[in-house]
């Protein structure tokens, strides 16, 4: 009988002898007692990936079609000629069309199809203009690392997994989802191989790949309408704990560790349970502390600790602790509000003065529609709002435990509803009149505008591709807020269905 339980984390000597390892550091007692040299233990990320690889491969084996340009680890010979449909609609004007039906396409990773997809992904996400105060994050390192990575490396395969998935959603080329899955499986395998060697030499590249795998995991969770497992985020935290203090201070490492910190914060404010364990050093140092988004990250690290503290309070009899948490929550909320007051004028949202009928028909809640000067700015605002929602929910729960707080409870509920309304007011800005994929024809979508916030060409080109990604997680967070009215929650659920219909994922099962 084959055992499919939890992977062994013991040393290789005990595993080969089929005995239980006590995992004492640095050398296990079994090896010391028998005079053997203890070979040490696998990296924590290594055994985190084992079950994921096996599960994905079992799912892959049930599929009757395999994209031929991604060569399987188990392939015994050359693949057939690819039959993946052309994505010529995804190519920018003036670029010669690339047809996957052209003759004699070789069975390697370096193909025009791959080049087209990665070029579209980079140009549609990474090379867009951004406000100077917006932090670009770890993705800005990706083009250069991708260009210099070996063809079959884990980093390149992880990039392809995310790029193929993104372009599949944008263009409705469902066959590219299979390509994405194949790259993902192979990236997992290559990452495990990299962990067997000297990871100190390639720690940043491995962490970049794990962040890409985590992004792919988020995409799949959105497609399947279920919570992501966060296995790769936990693996990224294990890698960060492996960093030496000197390495952690390098500019590239700071960007990568900041990305992990942001994912931990986003997981915490999304209401996920169980909570993700923070790295040994928390909060992590910021790469560019003067950025508005970096300053918000610093403030929201306190929200993570607050939620951890609140989850440890399980009995209403701990009145003294509840009072302390209430005081801490109110202080953190005041710090978040202070951040919003420190922003420059062009970051402040403006109420829409012109709302096309098509936008109104697509969905506006209580007539609220705000416009922004930059596509990326409301994403930072919604991170701030989601963080405040978590803090306000904790304040509300504390007040409900303490006696004589009816007036404060009503005020807190009003605050929560106002913040949620601000989040919903970004939906028309991001989605406009879009109800389905525009097949790379962004001019089909209309958007609201304000006197001082006109619709820019960059917004018109970008929002049909990325607007749904940006607003989906914020709307999901609102679904968990119990103090909203039922009609508000119903509107939010309808907008989540709309986002899934814009991509190739079909209606949500909410």
Coordinates of C-alpha atoms in Angstrom, one line a residue:
X1 CA 0.0 0.0 0.0
X2 CA 1.4 3.4 -1.0
X3 CA 1.4 6.1 1.6
X4 CA 0.0 9.4 0.3
X5 CA 0.1 11.3 3.6
X6 CA 2.2 14.3 4.7
X7 CA 5.7 14.4 3.1
X8 CA 8.5 13.5 5.4
X9 CA 10.6 16.4 6.6
X10 CA 13.2 14.2 8.3
X11 CA 16.9 13.9 7.3
X12 CA 17.8 11.8 4.2
X13 CA 19.6 9.2 6.3
X14 CA 16.5 8.4 8.4
X15 CA 14.3 8.4 5.4
X16 CA 16.5 5.9 3.5
X17 CA 16.6 3.7 6.6
X18 CA 12.7 4.0 7.0
X19 CA 12.9 5.2 10.6
X20 CA 11.3 8.1 12.3
X21 CA 13.6 11.2 12.5
X22 CA 13.3 13.5 15.5
X23 CA 14.5 16.4 13.3
X24 CA 16.8 17.8 16.0
X25 CA 18.9 20.7 14.7
X26 CA 21.6 20.7 13.4
X27 CA 21.9 16.9 13.6
X28 CA 19.2 14.4 14.4
X29 CA 19.7 12.1 17.4
X30 CA 19.4 8.9 15.4
X31 CA 22.4 9.8 13.3
X32 CA 24.4 11.0 16.3
X33 CA 23.6 7.9 18.3
X34 CA 24.7 5.5 15.5
X35 CA 27.8 7.6 14.5
X36 CA 26.4 8.5 11.1
X37 CA 26.9 11.9 9.4
X38 CA 23.5 13.6 9.4
X39 CA 23.0 15.1 5.9
X40 CA 20.6 17.8 7.2
X41 CA 17.0 18.5 6.2
X42 CA 15.2 19.5 3.0
X43 CA 14.3 23.2 2.5
X44 CA 10.8 23.9 3.9
X45 CA 9.6 25.0 0.5
X46 CA 10.7 21.7 -1.1
X47 CA 8.2 19.5 0.8
X48 CA 5.5 22.2 0.4
X49 CA 5.8 21.7 -3.4
X50 CA 5.7 17.9 -3.4
X51 CA 2.0 17.4 -3.0
X52 CA 1.2 20.3 -5.3
X53 CA 3.2 18.7 -8.2
X54 CA 1.6 15.3 -7.7
X55 CA -1.9 16.8 -7.6
X56 CA -1.4 18.9 -10.7
X57 CA 0.1 16.0 -12.6
X58 CA -2.8 13.8 -11.7
X59 CA -5.2 16.4 -13.0
X60 CA -3.1 16.8 -16.1
X61 CA -3.2 13.1 -16.9
X62 CA -7.0 13.3 -17.2
X63 CA -6.7 15.8 -20.0
X64 CA -6.7 14.4 -23.5
X65 CA -4.9 17.4 -25.0
X66 CA -1.5 18.6 -24.2
X67 CA 0.0 21.7 -25.8
X68 CA 2.9 20.4 -27.9
X69 CA 5.2 23.4 -27.6
X70 CA 5.7 22.7 -23.8
X71 CA 7.6 19.5 -23.6
X72 CA 6.5 17.2 -20.8
X73 CA 9.0 15.9 -18.3
X74 CA 7.7 12.4 -19.2
X75 CA 7.9 12.8 -23.0
X76 CA 9.8 10.1 -24.7
X77 CA 10.2 11.8 -28.1
X78 CA 9.5 14.9 -30.1
X79 CA 6.0 16.3 -30.0
X80 CA 3.5 16.7 -32.7
X81 CA 3.2 20.1 -34.5
X82 CA 1.2 22.5 -32.3
X83 CA -2.4 23.2 -33.1
X84 CA -2.9 26.1 -30.7
X85 CA -5.1 28.8 -32.3
X86 CA -3.6 32.0 -33.5
X87 CA -3.7 35.0 -31.1
X88 CA -3.2 37.6 -33.9
X89 CA -5.9 39.7 -32.3
X90 CA -3.6 40.2 -29.3
X91 CA -0.8 41.7 -31.3
X92 CA -0.3 45.4 -31.4
X93 CA -1.2 47.2 -34.7
X94 CA 1.7 47.2 -37.1
X95 CA 3.1 43.9 -35.8
X96 CA 3.1 41.0 -38.3
X97 CA 0.4 38.5 -37.4
X98 CA 1.7 35.3 -35.8
X99 CA -0.1 32.1 -36.8
X100 CA 0.3 28.9 -34.8
X101 CA -0.9 27.0 -37.8
X102 CA 2.2 27.7 -39.8
X103 CA 4.1 24.7 -40.9
X104 CA 6.9 22.9 -39.0
X105 CA 6.6 24.6 -35.6
X106 CA 9.5 23.0 -33.6
X107 CA 8.7 21.4 -30.3
X108 CA 10.7 23.8 -28.1
X109 CA 9.9 26.6 -25.7
X110 CA 11.3 29.3 -27.9
X111 CA 8.4 29.9 -30.3
X112 CA 6.7 32.9 -31.9
X113 CA 3.6 31.9 -29.8
X114 CA 5.5 32.3 -26.6
X115 CA 7.1 35.5 -27.8
X116 CA 3.7 36.9 -28.7
X117 CA 2.1 36.0 -25.4
X118 CA 5.0 37.3 -23.2
X119 CA 5.3 40.5 -25.2
X120 CA 1.5 41.1 -24.8
X121 CA 1.7 40.4 -21.1
X122 CA 4.7 42.7 -20.5
X123 CA 3.3 45.5 -22.6
X124 CA -0.2 45.3 -21.1
X125 CA 0.9 45.1 -17.5
X126 CA 4.5 46.0 -16.8
X127 CA 5.3 48.8 -19.3
X128 CA 2.3 51.0 -18.6
X129 CA 2.8 54.5 -17.2
X130 CA 2.2 54.8 -13.5
X131 CA 2.0 57.7 -11.1
X132 CA 5.5 58.3 -9.5
X133 CA 4.1 57.6 -6.0
X134 CA 2.9 54.1 -7.0
X135 CA 5.3 51.3 -6.1
X136 CA 5.7 49.0 -9.1
X137 CA 6.7 46.0 -7.0
X138 CA 8.6 42.8 -7.8
X139 CA 7.1 42.5 -11.3
X140 CA 9.4 45.4 -12.5
X141 CA 12.4 43.0 -12.1
X142 CA 10.7 40.3 -14.3
X143 CA 11.5 41.4 -17.9
X144 CA 15.3 41.5 -17.4
X145 CA 15.3 38.3 -15.4
X146 CA 13.1 36.6 -17.9
X147 CA 15.3 37.7 -20.8
X148 CA 18.5 36.3 -19.2
X149 CA 17.0 33.1 -17.8
X150 CA 17.7 29.8 -19.5
X151 CA 14.9 28.5 -21.7
X152 CA 13.9 25.7 -19.4
X153 CA 14.5 27.5 -16.1
X154 CA 11.9 27.6 -13.3
X155 CA 11.8 31.4 -13.6
X156 CA 11.1 31.4 -17.3
X157 CA 8.4 28.7 -16.9
X158 CA 6.8 30.5 -14.0
X159 CA 6.6 33.7 -16.1
X160 CA 5.1 31.8 -19.0
X161 CA 2.5 30.2 -16.7
X162 CA 1.2 33.6 -15.6
X163 CA 1.5 35.2 -19.1
X164 CA -0.4 32.4 -20.8
X165 CA -3.1 32.5 -18.2
X166 CA -3.5 36.3 -18.4
X167 CA -3.6 36.3 -22.2
X168 CA -6.1 33.4 -22.2
X169 CA -8.4 35.5 -20.0
X170 CA -8.0 38.6 -22.1
X171 CA -8.4 37.0 -25.6
X172 CA -10.8 34.1 -24.8
X173 CA -8.2 31.7 -26.2
X174 CA -9.1 28.9 -23.8
X175 CA -6.5 26.6 -25.3
X176 CA -3.8 28.9 -23.7
X177 CA -5.1 27.8 -20.3
X178 CA -3.7 24.3 -21.0
X179 CA -0.4 25.9 -22.0
X180 CA -0.4 27.8 -18.8
X181 CA -1.0 24.7 -16.7
X182 CA 1.8 22.8 -18.5
X183 CA 4.2 25.6 -17.8
X184 CA 3.1 25.7 -14.2
X185 CA 3.7 22.0 -13.6
X186 CA 7.1 22.2 -15.1
X187 CA 8.0 25.3 -13.1
X188 CA 7.1 23.4 -9.9
X189 CA 9.4 20.6 -10.9
X190 CA 12.3 22.9 -11.8
X191 CA 11.8 24.8 -8.6
X192 CA 12.1 21.7 -6.5
X193 CA 15.3 20.8 -8.4
X194 CA 16.7 24.2 -7.7
X195 CA 16.1 23.7 -4.0
X196 CA 18.2 20.6 -4.0
X197 CA 21.3 22.6 -4.9
X198 CA 23.0 25.6 -3.4
X199 CA 20.1 28.0 -3.1
X200 CA 22.2 30.8 -1.7
X201 CA 23.5 31.6 -5.2
X202 CA 20.0 31.8 -6.8
X203 CA 17.8 32.7 -3.8
X204 CA 16.3 35.8 -5.4
X205 CA 15.5 33.9 -8.7
X206 CA 13.8 31.1 -6.7
X207 CA 11.8 33.6 -4.6
X208 CA 10.7 35.4 -7.8
X209 CA 9.5 32.1 -9.3
X210 CA 7.6 31.3 -6.1
X211 CA 5.9 34.7 -6.2
X212 CA 4.9 33.9 -9.8
X213 CA 3.6 30.5 -8.8
X214 CA 1.6 32.3 -6.1
X215 CA 0.2 34.7 -8.7
X216 CA -0.8 31.7 -10.8
X217 CA -2.4 30.1 -7.8
X218 CA -4.5 33.3 -7.2
X219 CA -5.6 33.3 -10.9
X220 CA -6.7 29.6 -10.7
X221 CA -8.6 30.3 -7.4
X222 CA -10.5 33.1 -9.1
X223 CA -11.3 30.9 -12.1
X224 CA -12.5 28.1 -9.9
X225 CA -14.2 30.4 -7.4
X226 CA -12.6 29.0 -4.3
X227 CA -10.1 30.3 -1.8
X228 CA -6.4 29.9 -2.8
X229 CA -4.4 27.5 -0.8
X230 CA -1.6 30.0 -0.1
X231 CA 1.0 27.1 -0.3
X232 CA 3.4 29.2 -2.4
X233 CA 3.0 32.2 -0.1
X234 CA 4.0 30.0 2.8
X235 CA 6.9 28.8 0.7
X236 CA 8.0 32.3 0.0
X237 CA 8.0 33.1 3.7
X238 CA 10.2 30.0 4.3
X239 CA 12.6 31.4 1.7
X240 CA 12.7 34.8 3.3
X241 CA 13.6 33.2 6.6
X242 CA 16.6 31.7 4.8
X243 CA 17.9 35.2 3.8
X244 CA 21.0 36.4 5.6
X245 CA 20.8 40.0 7.0
X246 CA 23.3 41.2 4.4
X247 CA 21.4 39.7 1.4
X248 CA 18.0 41.0 2.7
X249 CA 19.3 44.5 2.4
X250 CA 20.2 44.3 -1.3
X251 CA 17.8 46.4 -3.6
X252 CA 16.6 43.4 -5.5
X253 CA 16.0 41.3 -2.4
X254 CA 14.1 44.2 -0.8
X255 CA 11.7 44.4 -3.7
X256 CA 11.0 40.7 -3.5
X257 CA 10.6 40.6 0.3
X258 CA 8.3 43.6 0.1
X259 CA 6.2 41.7 -2.4
X260 CA 5.8 38.8 0.1
X261 CA 5.0 41.3 2.8
X262 CA 2.2 42.8 0.6
X263 CA 0.8 39.4 -0.1
X264 CA 0.7 38.6 3.6
X265 CA -1.1 41.9 4.3
X266 CA -3.6 41.3 1.5
X267 CA -4.3 37.8 2.8
X268 CA -4.9 39.1 6.3
X269 CA -7.2 41.9 5.2
X270 CA -9.2 39.6 3.0
X271 CA -10.4 37.8 6.1
X272 CA -8.6 34.5 5.2
X273 CA -8.5 31.8 7.9
X274 CA -6.3 30.4 9.2
X275 CA -3.9 33.3 9.3
X276 CA -0.6 33.2 7.4
X277 CA 2.3 33.0 9.7
X278 CA 4.5 36.1 9.3
X279 CA 8.3 35.9 8.7
X280 CA 10.7 35.8 11.6
X281 CA 11.5 39.4 11.0
X282 CA 8.3 41.5 10.8
X283 CA 7.7 44.1 9.4
X284 CA 10.2 43.8 6.6
X285 CA 12.3 46.8 5.5
X286 CA 10.8 48.8 2.7
X287 CA 12.7 49.2 -0.6
X288 CA 11.4 52.8 -1.3
X289 CA 9.9 54.1 1.9
X290 CA 9.0 57.5 0.4
X291 CA 6.4 56.0 -2.0
X292 CA 2.8 56.5 -1.0
X293 CA 2.1 52.8 -1.5
X294 CA 5.1 51.9 0.7
X295 CA 4.0 54.1 3.5
X296 CA 0.6 52.4 3.4
X297 CA 2.3 49.0 3.5
X298 CA 4.1 50.1 6.7
X299 CA 0.8 51.2 8.3
X300 CA -1.0 48.0 7.3
X301 CA 1.6 45.7 8.8
X302 CA 0.1 46.7 12.2
X303 CA -3.3 45.5 10.9
X304 CA -1.8 42.0 10.5
X305 CA -0.6 42.0 14.1
X306 CA -3.9 43.4 15.3
X307 CA -5.9 40.6 13.6
X308 CA -3.5 38.0 15.0
X309 CA -4.0 39.4 18.5
X310 CA -7.8 39.5 18.1
X311 CA -8.0 35.9 16.9
X312 CA -6.3 34.8 20.1
X313 CA -9.1 36.3 22.2
X314 CA -11.7 33.5 22.3
X315 CA -13.6 34.2 25.5
X316 CA -15.6 37.4 26.2
X317 CA -14.4 37.2 29.8
X318 CA -11.1 38.6 28.8
X319 CA -12.5 42.2 29.2
X320 CA -9.2 43.8 29.9
X321 CA -7.6 42.3 26.8
X322 CA -10.6 43.4 24.7
X323 CA -10.3 46.9 26.0
X324 CA -6.6 46.9 25.0
X325 CA -7.3 45.6 21.5
X326 CA -10.0 48.2 21.1
X327 CA -7.6 51.0 22.0
X328 CA -4.9 49.5 19.6
X329 CA -7.5 49.2 16.8
X330 CA -8.6 52.8 17.2
X331 CA -4.9 54.0 17.1
X332 CA -4.2 52.0 13.9
X333 CA -7.3 53.4 12.3
X334 CA -6.2 56.9 13.1
X335 CA -2.8 56.2 11.5
X336 CA -4.5 54.9 8.3
X337 CA -6.7 58.0 8.2
X338 CA -3.6 60.2 8.6
X339 CA -2.1 58.4 5.6
X340 CA -5.1 59.3 3.4
X341 CA -4.8 63.0 4.5
X342 CA -1.1 63.1 3.5
X343 CA -1.7 62.3 -0.2
X344 CA -1.2 65.0 -2.9
X345 CA -4.3 66.6 -4.5
X346 CA -4.1 64.6 -7.7
X347 CA -4.6 61.4 -5.7
X348 CA -7.9 62.5 -4.3
X349 CA -10.9 60.9 -6.2
X350 CA -13.4 63.2 -7.9
X351 CA -17.1 62.5 -8.4
X352 CA -18.0 61.7 -12.0
X353 CA -19.7 64.5 -13.8
X354 CA -20.5 62.4 -16.9
X355 CA -21.7 58.8 -16.7
X356 CA -22.7 57.2 -20.0
X357 CA -26.0 55.3 -19.9
X358 CA -24.1 52.1 -20.7
X359 CA -22.1 52.5 -17.6
X360 CA -25.2 53.1 -15.5
X361 CA -26.8 50.0 -16.9
X362 CA -23.7 47.9 -16.2
X363 CA -23.8 48.8 -12.5
X364 CA -23.5 51.8 -10.2
X365 CA -24.5 51.5 -6.5
X366 CA -26.5 54.4 -5.0
X367 CA -25.3 56.7 -7.8
X368 CA -21.7 56.8 -6.6
X369 CA -19.0 56.9 -9.2
X370 CA -15.5 58.2 -8.5
X371 CA -12.8 59.0 -11.1
X372 CA -9.0 59.0 -10.6
X373 CA -6.0 60.6 -12.4
X374 CA -4.2 57.3 -12.8
X375 CA -5.3 53.6 -13.3
X376 CA -3.2 52.4 -10.4
X377 CA -4.1 54.9 -7.8
X378 CA -7.6 53.4 -6.8
X379 CA -5.9 50.1 -6.2
X380 CA -3.8 51.7 -3.5
X381 CA -6.9 53.4 -2.2
X382 CA -8.8 50.1 -2.0
X383 CA -6.0 48.6 -0.1
X384 CA -6.3 51.4 2.4
X385 CA -10.1 50.9 2.5
X386 CA -9.9 47.2 3.0
X387 CA -7.4 47.6 5.8
X388 CA -9.7 50.1 7.5
X389 CA -12.6 47.7 7.1
X390 CA -10.7 45.0 9.0
X391 CA -9.9 47.4 11.7
X392 CA -13.4 48.7 12.0
X393 CA -14.8 45.2 12.0
X394 CA -12.5 44.4 15.0
X395 CA -13.6 47.6 16.7
X396 CA -17.2 46.6 16.1
X397 CA -16.7 43.1 17.6
X398 CA -14.9 44.6 20.7
X399 CA -17.8 47.1 21.2
X400 CA -20.3 44.3 21.0
X401 CA -18.6 42.5 23.9
X402 CA -18.3 45.5 26.1
X403 CA -21.4 46.9 27.9
X404 CA -23.0 50.2 27.2
X405 CA -21.5 50.9 23.7
X406 CA -24.7 51.1 21.6
X407 CA -24.0 54.6 20.3
X408 CA -20.4 53.7 19.4
X409 CA -21.6 50.5 17.7
X410 CA -24.0 52.5 15.4
X411 CA -21.3 54.9 14.5
X412 CA -18.9 52.1 13.6
X413 CA -21.5 50.4 11.4
X414 CA -22.0 53.7 9.6
X415 CA -18.3 54.1 9.1
X416 CA -18.0 50.5 7.7
X417 CA -20.9 51.1 5.2
X418 CA -19.3 54.4 4.1
X419 CA -15.9 52.7 3.4
X420 CA -17.7 49.9 1.5
X421 CA -19.5 52.5 -0.6
X422 CA -16.1 54.1 -1.5
X423 CA -14.8 50.7 -2.7
X424 CA -17.9 50.2 -4.8
X425 CA -17.5 53.7 -6.3
X426 CA -14.3 52.5 -8.0
X427 CA -16.1 49.7 -9.9
X428 CA -17.4 52.0 -12.8
X429 CA -14.0 53.5 -13.1
X430 CA -12.4 50.1 -13.6
X431 CA -15.1 48.3 -15.5
X432 CA -16.9 51.1 -17.3
X433 CA -19.6 49.6 -19.5
X434 CA -17.8 46.3 -20.0
X435 CA -19.9 43.1 -19.5
X436 CA -17.8 40.6 -21.5
X437 CA -14.4 40.3 -23.1
X438 CA -13.7 43.0 -25.7
X439 CA -11.3 40.7 -27.6
X440 CA -8.5 43.2 -27.4
X441 CA -10.7 46.0 -28.8
X442 CA -10.8 48.5 -25.8
X443 CA -12.6 51.2 -27.8
X444 CA -15.8 49.2 -27.3
X445 CA -15.9 50.2 -23.6
X446 CA -17.2 53.5 -22.3
X447 CA -16.1 55.0 -19.0
X448 CA -17.3 57.8 -16.6
X449 CA -15.3 61.0 -16.4
X450 CA -15.0 64.0 -14.1
X451 CA -14.1 67.6 -15.0
X452 CA -10.6 67.2 -13.6
X453 CA -10.3 63.4 -14.3
X454 CA -10.7 62.7 -18.0
X455 CA -10.4 59.2 -19.4
X456 CA -6.8 58.8 -20.6
X457 CA -5.7 56.7 -23.5
X458 CA -3.7 54.5 -21.1
X459 CA -6.9 53.9 -19.0
X460 CA -8.9 53.1 -22.1
X461 CA -6.4 50.5 -23.2
X462 CA -5.6 49.0 -19.8
X463 CA -8.9 48.9 -18.0
X464 CA -10.6 46.2 -20.2
X465 CA -7.7 43.9 -19.6
X466 CA -6.8 44.6 -15.9
X467 CA -9.8 46.3 -14.4
X468 CA -11.5 43.1 -13.3
X469 CA -8.3 41.8 -11.7
X470 CA -7.9 45.0 -9.7
X471 CA -11.4 45.2 -8.3
X472 CA -12.2 41.5 -7.8
X473 CA -10.3 41.0 -4.5
X474 CA -11.7 44.2 -3.0
X475 CA -15.3 43.1 -3.8
X476 CA -14.6 39.7 -2.4
X477 CA -13.5 41.3 0.9
X478 CA -16.8 43.2 1.0
X479 CA -18.7 40.0 0.7
X480 CA -17.4 39.0 4.2
X481 CA -18.6 42.2 5.8
X482 CA -21.7 41.3 7.8
X483 CA -22.8 44.8 8.7
X484 CA -23.6 45.8 5.1
X485 CA -27.2 45.9 4.0
X486 CA -28.6 42.9 2.0
X487 CA -29.2 44.9 -1.1
X488 CA -25.6 46.2 -1.0
X489 CA -24.2 42.6 -0.6
X490 CA -26.5 41.5 -3.5
X491 CA -25.1 44.3 -5.7
X492 CA -21.5 43.2 -4.8
X493 CA -22.2 39.6 -5.7
X494 CA -23.6 40.7 -9.1
X495 CA -20.4 42.7 -9.8
X496 CA -18.3 39.6 -8.9
X497 CA -20.3 37.6 -11.5
X498 CA -19.7 40.4 -14.0
X499 CA -16.0 40.2 -13.5
X500 CA -15.9 36.5 -14.1
X501 CA -18.0 36.9 -17.2
X502 CA -15.6 39.5 -18.6
X503 CA -12.9 36.9 -18.6
X504 CA -13.4 33.3 -19.8
X505 CA -14.4 31.9 -16.4
X506 CA -18.2 32.1 -16.8
X507 CA -20.7 33.1 -14.1
X508 CA -19.7 32.9 -10.5
X509 CA -21.1 30.4 -8.1
X510 CA -21.7 32.8 -5.2

